[in-house]
Every structure is written in C-alpha cells, then in structure tokens.
CSV table of C-alpha atoms in Angstrom, one decimal:
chain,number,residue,atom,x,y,z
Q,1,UNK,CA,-0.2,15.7,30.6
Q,2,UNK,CA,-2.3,14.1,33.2
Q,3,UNK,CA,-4.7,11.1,31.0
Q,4,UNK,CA,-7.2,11.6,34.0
Q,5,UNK,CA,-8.1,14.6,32.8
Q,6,UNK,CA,-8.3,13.4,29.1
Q,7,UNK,CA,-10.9,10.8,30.2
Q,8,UNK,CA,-13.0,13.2,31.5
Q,9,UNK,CA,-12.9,15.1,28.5
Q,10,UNK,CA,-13.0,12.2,26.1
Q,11,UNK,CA,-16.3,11.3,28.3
Q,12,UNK,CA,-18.5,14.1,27.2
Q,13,UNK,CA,-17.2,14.4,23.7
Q,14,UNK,CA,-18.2,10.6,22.7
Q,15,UNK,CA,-21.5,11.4,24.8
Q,16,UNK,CA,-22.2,14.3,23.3
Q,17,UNK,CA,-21.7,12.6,19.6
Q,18,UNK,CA,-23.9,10.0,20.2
Q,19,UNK,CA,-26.6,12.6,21.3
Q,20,UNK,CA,-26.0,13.8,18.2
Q,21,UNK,CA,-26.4,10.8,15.9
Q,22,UNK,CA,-29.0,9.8,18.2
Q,23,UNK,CA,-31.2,13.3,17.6
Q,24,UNK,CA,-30.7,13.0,14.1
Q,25,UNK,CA,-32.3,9.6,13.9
Q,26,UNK,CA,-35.2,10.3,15.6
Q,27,UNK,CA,-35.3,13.7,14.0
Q,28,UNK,CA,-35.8,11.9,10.6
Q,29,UNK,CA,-38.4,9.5,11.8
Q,30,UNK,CA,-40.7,12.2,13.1
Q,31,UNK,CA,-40.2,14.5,10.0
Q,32,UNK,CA,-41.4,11.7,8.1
Q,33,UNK,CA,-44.0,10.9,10.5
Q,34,UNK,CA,-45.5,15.1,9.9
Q,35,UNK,CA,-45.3,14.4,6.3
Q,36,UNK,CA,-47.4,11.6,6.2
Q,37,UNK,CA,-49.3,13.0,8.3
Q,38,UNK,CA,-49.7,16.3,6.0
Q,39,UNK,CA,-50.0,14.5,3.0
Q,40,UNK,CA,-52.9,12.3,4.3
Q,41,UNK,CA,-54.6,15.8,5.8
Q,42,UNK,CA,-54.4,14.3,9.7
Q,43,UNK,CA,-52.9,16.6,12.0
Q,44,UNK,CA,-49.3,16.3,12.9
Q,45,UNK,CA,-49.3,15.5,16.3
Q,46,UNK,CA,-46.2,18.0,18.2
Q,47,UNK,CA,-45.7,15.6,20.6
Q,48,UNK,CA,-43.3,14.2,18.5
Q,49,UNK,CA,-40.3,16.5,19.4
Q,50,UNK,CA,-40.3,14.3,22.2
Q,51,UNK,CA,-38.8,11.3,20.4
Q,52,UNK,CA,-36.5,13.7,18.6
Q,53,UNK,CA,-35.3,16.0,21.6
Q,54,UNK,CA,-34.9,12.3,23.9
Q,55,UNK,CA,-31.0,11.5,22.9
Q,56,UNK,CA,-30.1,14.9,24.0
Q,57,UNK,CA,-30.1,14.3,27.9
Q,58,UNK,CA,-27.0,11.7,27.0
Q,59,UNK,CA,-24.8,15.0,26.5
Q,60,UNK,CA,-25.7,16.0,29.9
Q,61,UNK,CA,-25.3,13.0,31.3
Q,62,UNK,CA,-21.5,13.1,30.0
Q,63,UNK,CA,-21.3,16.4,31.2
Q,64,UNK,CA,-22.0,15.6,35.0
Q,65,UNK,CA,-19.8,12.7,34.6
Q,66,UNK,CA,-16.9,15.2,33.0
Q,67,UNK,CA,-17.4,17.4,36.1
Q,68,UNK,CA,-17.4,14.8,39.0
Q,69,UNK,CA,-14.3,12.9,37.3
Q,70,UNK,CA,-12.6,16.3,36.9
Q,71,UNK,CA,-12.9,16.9,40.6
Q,72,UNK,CA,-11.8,13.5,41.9
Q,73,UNK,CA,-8.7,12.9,43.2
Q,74,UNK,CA,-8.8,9.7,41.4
Q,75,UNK,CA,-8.4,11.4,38.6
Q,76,UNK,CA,-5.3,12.4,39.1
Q,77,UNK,CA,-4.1,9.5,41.4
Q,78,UNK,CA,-4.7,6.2,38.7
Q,79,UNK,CA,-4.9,8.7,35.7
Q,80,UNK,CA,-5.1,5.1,33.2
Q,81,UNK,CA,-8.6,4.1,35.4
Q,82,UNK,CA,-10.2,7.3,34.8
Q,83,UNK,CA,-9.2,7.3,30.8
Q,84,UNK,CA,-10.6,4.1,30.4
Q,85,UNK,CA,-13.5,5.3,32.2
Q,86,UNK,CA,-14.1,8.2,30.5
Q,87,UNK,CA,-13.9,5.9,27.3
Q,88,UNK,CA,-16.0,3.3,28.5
Q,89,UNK,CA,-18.8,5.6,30.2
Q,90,UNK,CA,-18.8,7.7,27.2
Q,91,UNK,CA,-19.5,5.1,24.7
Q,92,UNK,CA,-21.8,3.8,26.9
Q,93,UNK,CA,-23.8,6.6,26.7
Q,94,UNK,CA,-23.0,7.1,23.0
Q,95,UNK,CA,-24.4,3.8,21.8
Q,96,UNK,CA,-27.5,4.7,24.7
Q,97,UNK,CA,-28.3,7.7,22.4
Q,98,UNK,CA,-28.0,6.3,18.8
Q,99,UNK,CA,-30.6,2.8,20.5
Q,100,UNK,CA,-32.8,5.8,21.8
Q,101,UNK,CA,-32.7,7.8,18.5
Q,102,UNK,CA,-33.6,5.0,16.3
Q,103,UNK,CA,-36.6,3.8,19.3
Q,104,UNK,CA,-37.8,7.6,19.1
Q,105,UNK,CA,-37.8,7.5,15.1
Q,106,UNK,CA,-39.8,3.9,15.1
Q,107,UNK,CA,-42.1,5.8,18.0
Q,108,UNK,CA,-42.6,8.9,16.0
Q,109,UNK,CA,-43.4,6.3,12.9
Q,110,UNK,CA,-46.1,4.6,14.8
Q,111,UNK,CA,-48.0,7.8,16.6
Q,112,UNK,CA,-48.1,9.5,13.4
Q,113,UNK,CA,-49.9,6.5,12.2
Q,114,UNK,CA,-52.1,5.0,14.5
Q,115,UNK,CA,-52.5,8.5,16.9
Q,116,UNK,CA,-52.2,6.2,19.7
Q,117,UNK,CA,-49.7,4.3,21.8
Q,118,UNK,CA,-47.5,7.1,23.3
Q,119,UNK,CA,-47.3,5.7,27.0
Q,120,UNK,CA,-45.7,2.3,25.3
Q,121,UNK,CA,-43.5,4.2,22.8
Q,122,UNK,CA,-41.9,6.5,25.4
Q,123,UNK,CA,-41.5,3.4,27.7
Q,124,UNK,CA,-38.9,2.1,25.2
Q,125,UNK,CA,-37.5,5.0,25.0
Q,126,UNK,CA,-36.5,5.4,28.5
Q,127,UNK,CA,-35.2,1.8,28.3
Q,128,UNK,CA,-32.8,3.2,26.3
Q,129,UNK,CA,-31.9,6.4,28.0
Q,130,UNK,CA,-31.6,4.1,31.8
Q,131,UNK,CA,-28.5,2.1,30.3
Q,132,UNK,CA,-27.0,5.9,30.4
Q,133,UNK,CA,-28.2,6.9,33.6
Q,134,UNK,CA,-26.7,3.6,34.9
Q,135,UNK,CA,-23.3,4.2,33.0
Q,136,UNK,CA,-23.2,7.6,34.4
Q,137,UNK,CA,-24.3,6.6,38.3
Q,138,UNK,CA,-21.7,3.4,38.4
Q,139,UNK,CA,-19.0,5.8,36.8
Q,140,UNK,CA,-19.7,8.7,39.4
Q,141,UNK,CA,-19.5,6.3,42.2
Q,142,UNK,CA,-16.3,4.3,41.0
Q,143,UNK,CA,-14.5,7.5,40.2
C-alpha cells in the first residue's frame, strides 16, 4: 500500500468534511436570519446563500491538492511526507471551513438585521477562506 497515495486521499476527505460542517453553520445562521426577517415582514435578502454556499470552495481546494499530490513523484518517493501532508493540508482546510461557516452565519445574522454591511462581512469571510488557499498553494508547491 503506497501511504502517498492515502495522503492524497485523506486530503480531500478531511477537506471535504469541514466544508461540510462549515456549510451547515452558516446555513443555520442565514435560515435564522430569513426568519427574522419574515417574522418582522422585511424582505429576506437572497444574498445570503453567499455566507452559506462560502465553505464549499474548501472541498475543491482538497480536491486540486488530491490531484496534484496524486501525480507527484513525491508521492510515491517519501510516501510518510505526503501522508503527513495530506493530513496536515486537509485539516488546514477543514478548520478554514468550520472559521468560515461560523463568520458566514454571524454575517448572515448581521445583514438580515441591519440590511447593510455586506462589503465588511464578506471581507471576513475570505479571511477565512485565504488560510485554505494558502494551505493548498504551499502544499502544491512542496509536493
């Protein structure tokens, strides 16, 4: 069994997870952002699927990653470095997405109050997404 190859795998898997908790996190904020929004008869602004959908890109981040690292030679040459790669990109990106979901739900909280602020909301929210891009740019470049 070549543990290269496992990293790479084990990469988009933990990516792809936190995408998941991430999604569901900002999810709930802007469902409860709609409701309040419906109960006070305001319209519930759409834009909001933005915070929700932002975690997402983490599981294609892990998925470039899992293709470059599957066609290094690295991979197969130092098979240990590119497990603990794939380990410690993925959960890079992992704990990228749940930081993103839960800045997307406090985002979705505030536009649905105020109406205003998007520009410094979604700033935040790429903070959180750019500690991803950088796990996945340093990985691709080391592996």
């Amino acid at each position: 069994m070549n543990f290269g190859m496992l990293g790479a795998a084990v990469c988009m898997g933990i990516a792809a997870i936190g995408s998941a908790i991430g999604i569901g996190i900002a999810g709930q904020g802007a469902i409860g952002a709609w409701k309040r929004c419906y109960v006070n008869n305001k319209p519930a602004p759409f834009i909001l699927t933005v915070f929700a959908g932002a975690p997402l890109t983490q599981t294609i981040y892990g998925f470039l990653l899992m293709q470059q690292m599957a066609a290094s030679e690295a991979t197969s040459s130092n098979p240990a470095f590119a497990l603990g790669l794939g380990i410690a990109s993925g959960f890079a990106m992992c704990f990228s997405a749940i930081a993103q979901g839960k800045a997307g739900a406090a985002g979705s909280d505030a536009l649905g109050e105020t109406g205003k602020g998007f520009a410094q909301y979604i700033m935040v929210v790429g903070l959180c997404e750019t500690v991803a891009l950088f796990a996945m740019v340093f990985s691709m470049i080391v592996c």
